[in-house]
Amino acid sequence: MADTVPETVWRSHGRSRRSTRTVRISFSAVIVAAVVLAVLIVPPIVQLDEQAVDLSKKLMPPSWEHPFGTDDVGRDLLLRCVYGLRISLLVGLVAALVATVIGTLVGAAAAAFGGWTDRIVMRLVDTFASVPHLLLGIFIVAMFRPGVWPVIVSVALTHWLSTARIVRSEVLSLRSRPYVDTAISGGASRWRVTARHLLPGVLPQAGLAAVLMVPHAMWHESALSFLGLGLPSHQASLGNLVQTARGSLLAGDWWPTLFPGLFLIVPTLAIAGLAGAWRERINPRRKSELML
């Protein structure tokens, strides 16, 4: 009798993938929860001024008193990183929400009305998408004084394009469903069909786009601040902290650059990990492919 491959090999392989995915999701959830607790609880509990200057403690390495060390003017780097993460999360969340709302409305309107409206809107989307995000963001933020809201406006106005394309394709798919044809045959207007049947159907995809956009917006804010076009230099943000620490890094002091960089990289990877799990849940076909 010819040898056959036991079926248990495939089952164990699938269980191994599921176990790895569960560990990844759990680890990402723990990191996101720790980040949220840190930015909400640490500043009120510590009751220290993150702008307090103490030149006698300039560029102290990590120690029990200062776990992340101090910066070039003696400020506690751990507290500065927490405040910087707070600002970066605020920019990321608000900008992602605004960009998602704009992209959802534009994409849904283009697909619902179709015809010339769809062609004109999508050509405008392609035109804006042809310009690099960072270049367009620099142009927008340069028209305002440095601050949080100009950065939020810049990120939101440059990151709604992908959401518009996703929502448009999803609405075009929903338009072919029988219940939509029934609503149209019953005399429902395009606005009513869009509001009652199409928009609720694209909310999971729009929510996923918003979550995926948060890390992107945080990196965009950090890039603008690093270039000196985002937040004021005295205000703690992860981009400002990395930009300020460049001189210290060249002098051999690694901690002012390492810890703000980790505060930016680790939370964004954790958010992306949770978003990937959400994508597998709302897209069963992709999930089944990943389980093979």
C-alpha positions in Angstrom: 0.0 0.0 0.0 1.4 3.4 -1.0 2.4 5.7 1.8 -0.1 8.6 2.5 0.4 11.8 4.3 -1.4 11.8 7.6 -4.2 14.3 7.8 -3.0 15.3 11.3 0.0 17.1 9.7 -2.3 19.7 8.2 -4.3 20.0 11.4 -1.2 20.5 13.6 0.0 23.1 11.1 -3.2 25.0 11.3 -3.2 24.8 15.1 0.3 26.1 15.1 -0.7 29.1 12.9 -3.7 29.8 15.1 -1.6 29.6 18.2 1.0 32.0 16.8 -1.7 34.4 15.7 -3.3 34.3 19.1 0.0 35.1 20.8 0.6 38.0 18.4 -2.9 39.5 19.0 -2.6 39.1 22.7 0.9 40.7 22.8 -0.4 43.6 20.6 -3.4 44.1 22.8 -1.3 44.2 26.0 1.0 46.8 24.4 -1.9 49.0 23.2 -3.5 48.8 26.7 -0.2 49.7 28.4 0.2 52.7 26.0 -3.3 54.0 26.7 -2.9 53.6 30.5 0.5 55.3 30.3 -0.7 58.4 28.5 -3.8 58.7 30.7 -2.5 57.8 34.1 1.2 58.7 34.2 1.0 62.6 33.8 -1.7 63.1 36.5 0.0 60.7 39.0 3.6 61.9 38.5 2.8 65.6 38.9 6.1 66.7 37.5 6.8 69.4 34.9 8.1 67.7 31.8 9.6 71.1 30.8 11.6 71.5 34.1 15.3 72.2 33.2 18.1 71.0 35.5 21.5 71.5 33.9 23.2 69.7 36.8 21.6 66.5 35.5 22.4 67.0 31.8 22.6 63.9 29.7 22.6 61.4 32.6 22.5 57.8 31.5 19.6 55.5 32.5 19.4 54.9 36.2 16.9 54.1 39.0 16.2 57.8 39.4 15.8 58.4 35.7 15.0 55.0 34.0 15.4 56.5 30.5 18.1 59.0 31.4 17.9 62.7 30.8 18.1 64.9 27.8 20.6 67.7 26.9 19.0 70.1 29.4 18.4 67.7 32.3 14.7 66.9 31.7 13.5 63.3 32.5 13.4 61.4 29.3 10.7 58.9 30.4 8.3 61.6 31.2 9.1 63.5 28.0 8.5 60.3 26.0 5.1 59.7 27.7 4.1 63.3 26.9 5.4 62.9 23.3 3.5 59.7 22.8 0.4 61.5 24.2 0.7 64.2 21.5 1.5 61.7 18.7 -1.5 59.5 19.6 -3.8 62.6 19.7 -2.7 63.6 16.3 -2.9 60.1 14.9 -6.4 59.4 16.3 -8.0 62.7 15.3 -6.4 62.9 11.9 -7.3 59.2 11.1 -10.9 59.9 12.2 -11.2 63.1 10.0 -9.5 61.4 7.0 -11.8 58.4 7.3 -14.9 60.5 7.4 -13.8 62.5 4.4 -12.8 59.4 2.4 -16.0 57.5 3.3 -18.2 60.3 2.2 -16.3 60.9 -1.0 -16.0 57.3 -2.0 -19.6 56.5 -1.2 -20.9 59.5 -3.1 -18.8 58.6 -6.2 -20.0 55.0 -6.2 -23.6 55.8 -5.4 -24.1 58.4 -8.1 -21.9 56.8 -10.7 -21.5 58.1 -14.2 -19.7 61.5 -14.6 -19.7 62.1 -10.9 -17.8 58.9 -10.3 -15.3 59.7 -13.1 -14.6 63.3 -12.0 -14.3 62.4 -8.3 -11.9 59.5 -9.0 -9.8 61.5 -11.4 -9.4 64.1 -8.6 -8.4 61.4 -6.2 -5.8 60.1 -8.7 -4.5 63.7 -9.1 -4.0 64.2 -5.4 -2.6 60.7 -5.0 0.1 61.5 -7.6 1.7 64.0 -5.2 3.8 62.5 -2.4 2.0 62.7 1.0 4.9 64.2 2.8 5.5 66.9 0.2 1.8 67.9 0.2 1.7 67.8 4.0 4.7 70.1 4.2 3.0 72.5 1.8 -0.2 72.5 4.0 1.4 72.8 7.4 3.8 75.6 6.2 0.8 77.9 5.8 0.1 77.9 9.5 2.0 78.5 12.7 3.5 75.4 14.3 1.0 73.6 16.5 -1.1 70.5 16.9 -4.1 71.4 14.8 -2.1 72.4 11.7 -0.4 69.0 11.8 -3.8 67.3 12.2 -5.3 69.2 9.3 -2.2 68.4 7.2 -2.3 64.6 7.9 -6.1 64.4 7.5 -6.1 66.2 4.1 -3.4 64.0 2.7 -4.6 60.5 4.0 -8.2 60.2 2.9 -7.5 59.1 -0.6 -7.0 55.4 0.1 -10.1 55.3 2.2 -12.1 56.8 -0.7 -10.9 54.1 -3.0 -11.7 51.3 -0.6 -15.2 52.6 0.2 -15.9 53.2 -3.5 -15.0 49.6 -4.4 -17.1 48.2 -1.5 -20.1 50.4 -2.4 -19.9 49.2 -6.1 -20.0 45.7 -4.8 -23.0 46.4 -2.5 -24.9 48.0 -5.3 -25.3 44.6 -7.0 -26.9 43.0 -4.0 -30.6 42.0 -4.3 -31.8 44.0 -1.3 -30.4 47.2 -2.9 -32.3 46.4 -6.2 -35.4 45.8 -4.2 -35.1 49.1 -2.4 -34.6 51.0 -5.7 -37.6 49.1 -7.3 -39.7 50.2 -4.3 -39.1 53.8 -5.1 -36.3 54.7 -2.6 -34.1 57.6 -3.6 -30.4 57.4 -4.1 -29.8 59.3 -0.9 -32.0 56.9 1.1 -30.4 53.8 -0.4 -26.9 55.2 0.3 -27.7 56.2 3.9 -29.8 53.1 4.8 -28.1 50.3 2.9 -24.7 51.3 1.4 -23.0 53.2 4.2 -23.8 50.7 7.0 -22.3 48.0 4.7 -18.9 49.8 4.4 -18.5 50.8 8.1 -16.3 47.7 8.9 -14.0 48.5 6.0 -13.9 52.2 6.9 -13.2 51.4 10.6 -10.4 49.1 9.6 -9.0 51.9 7.3 -9.1 54.3 10.3 -7.2 51.9 12.6 -4.6 51.3 10.0 -4.2 55.0 9.4 -3.4 55.8 13.1 0.2 54.5 12.9 0.7 56.1 9.5 -0.5 59.5 10.9 1.8 59.1 13.9 4.8 58.6 11.6 3.7 61.5 9.4 3.5 63.8 12.5 6.9 62.6 13.7 8.4 63.3 10.2 7.0 66.8 10.1 8.2 67.6 13.6 11.6 66.1 12.8 11.8 68.5 9.9 10.9 71.4 12.2 7.5 72.0 10.5 5.2 70.3 13.0 4.9 71.1 16.7 7.0 73.9 18.4 10.4 72.7 19.4 9.7 73.2 23.1 6.6 70.9 23.0 7.2 67.2 23.6 6.5 65.0 20.6 8.3 61.9 19.5 9.5 63.7 16.3 10.8 66.6 18.3 12.6 64.4 20.8 14.4 62.5 18.0 15.3 65.7 16.2 16.7 67.3 19.4 18.7 64.2 20.2 20.7 64.1 16.9 23.6 66.0 18.4 23.7 63.8 21.5 23.8 60.7 19.3 26.8 62.0 17.4 28.5 62.6 20.8 27.9 58.9 21.8 24.9 59.4 24.0 22.4 56.8 22.7 19.5 57.0 25.1 17.9 60.3 24.0 17.4 58.8 20.5 16.7 55.2 21.3 13.8 55.5 23.7 11.7 58.0 21.7 12.3 55.8 18.7 11.0 52.8 20.6 8.0 54.7 21.8 7.2 55.4 18.2 7.9 52.0 16.7 6.5 49.6 19.3 3.0 51.1 19.7 2.6 51.5 15.9 3.5 47.9 15.3 1.0 46.8 18.0 -1.8 48.9 16.5 -1.0 47.4 13.1 -1.1 43.9 14.6 -4.6 44.5 16.0 -5.7 45.9 12.7 -4.4 42.8 10.9 -6.5 40.6 13.2 -9.5 42.8 12.5 -8.9 42.4 8.7 -8.7 38.6 9.0 -12.0 38.6 10.9 -14.0 40.8 8.4 -12.4 39.0 5.4 -13.0 35.3 5.9 -11.4 34.4 2.5 -8.1 36.1 3.5 -8.3 34.4 6.8 -8.7 30.9 5.3 -5.8 31.5 2.9 -3.6 32.5 5.8 -4.5 29.3 7.7 -3.2 27.0 4.9 
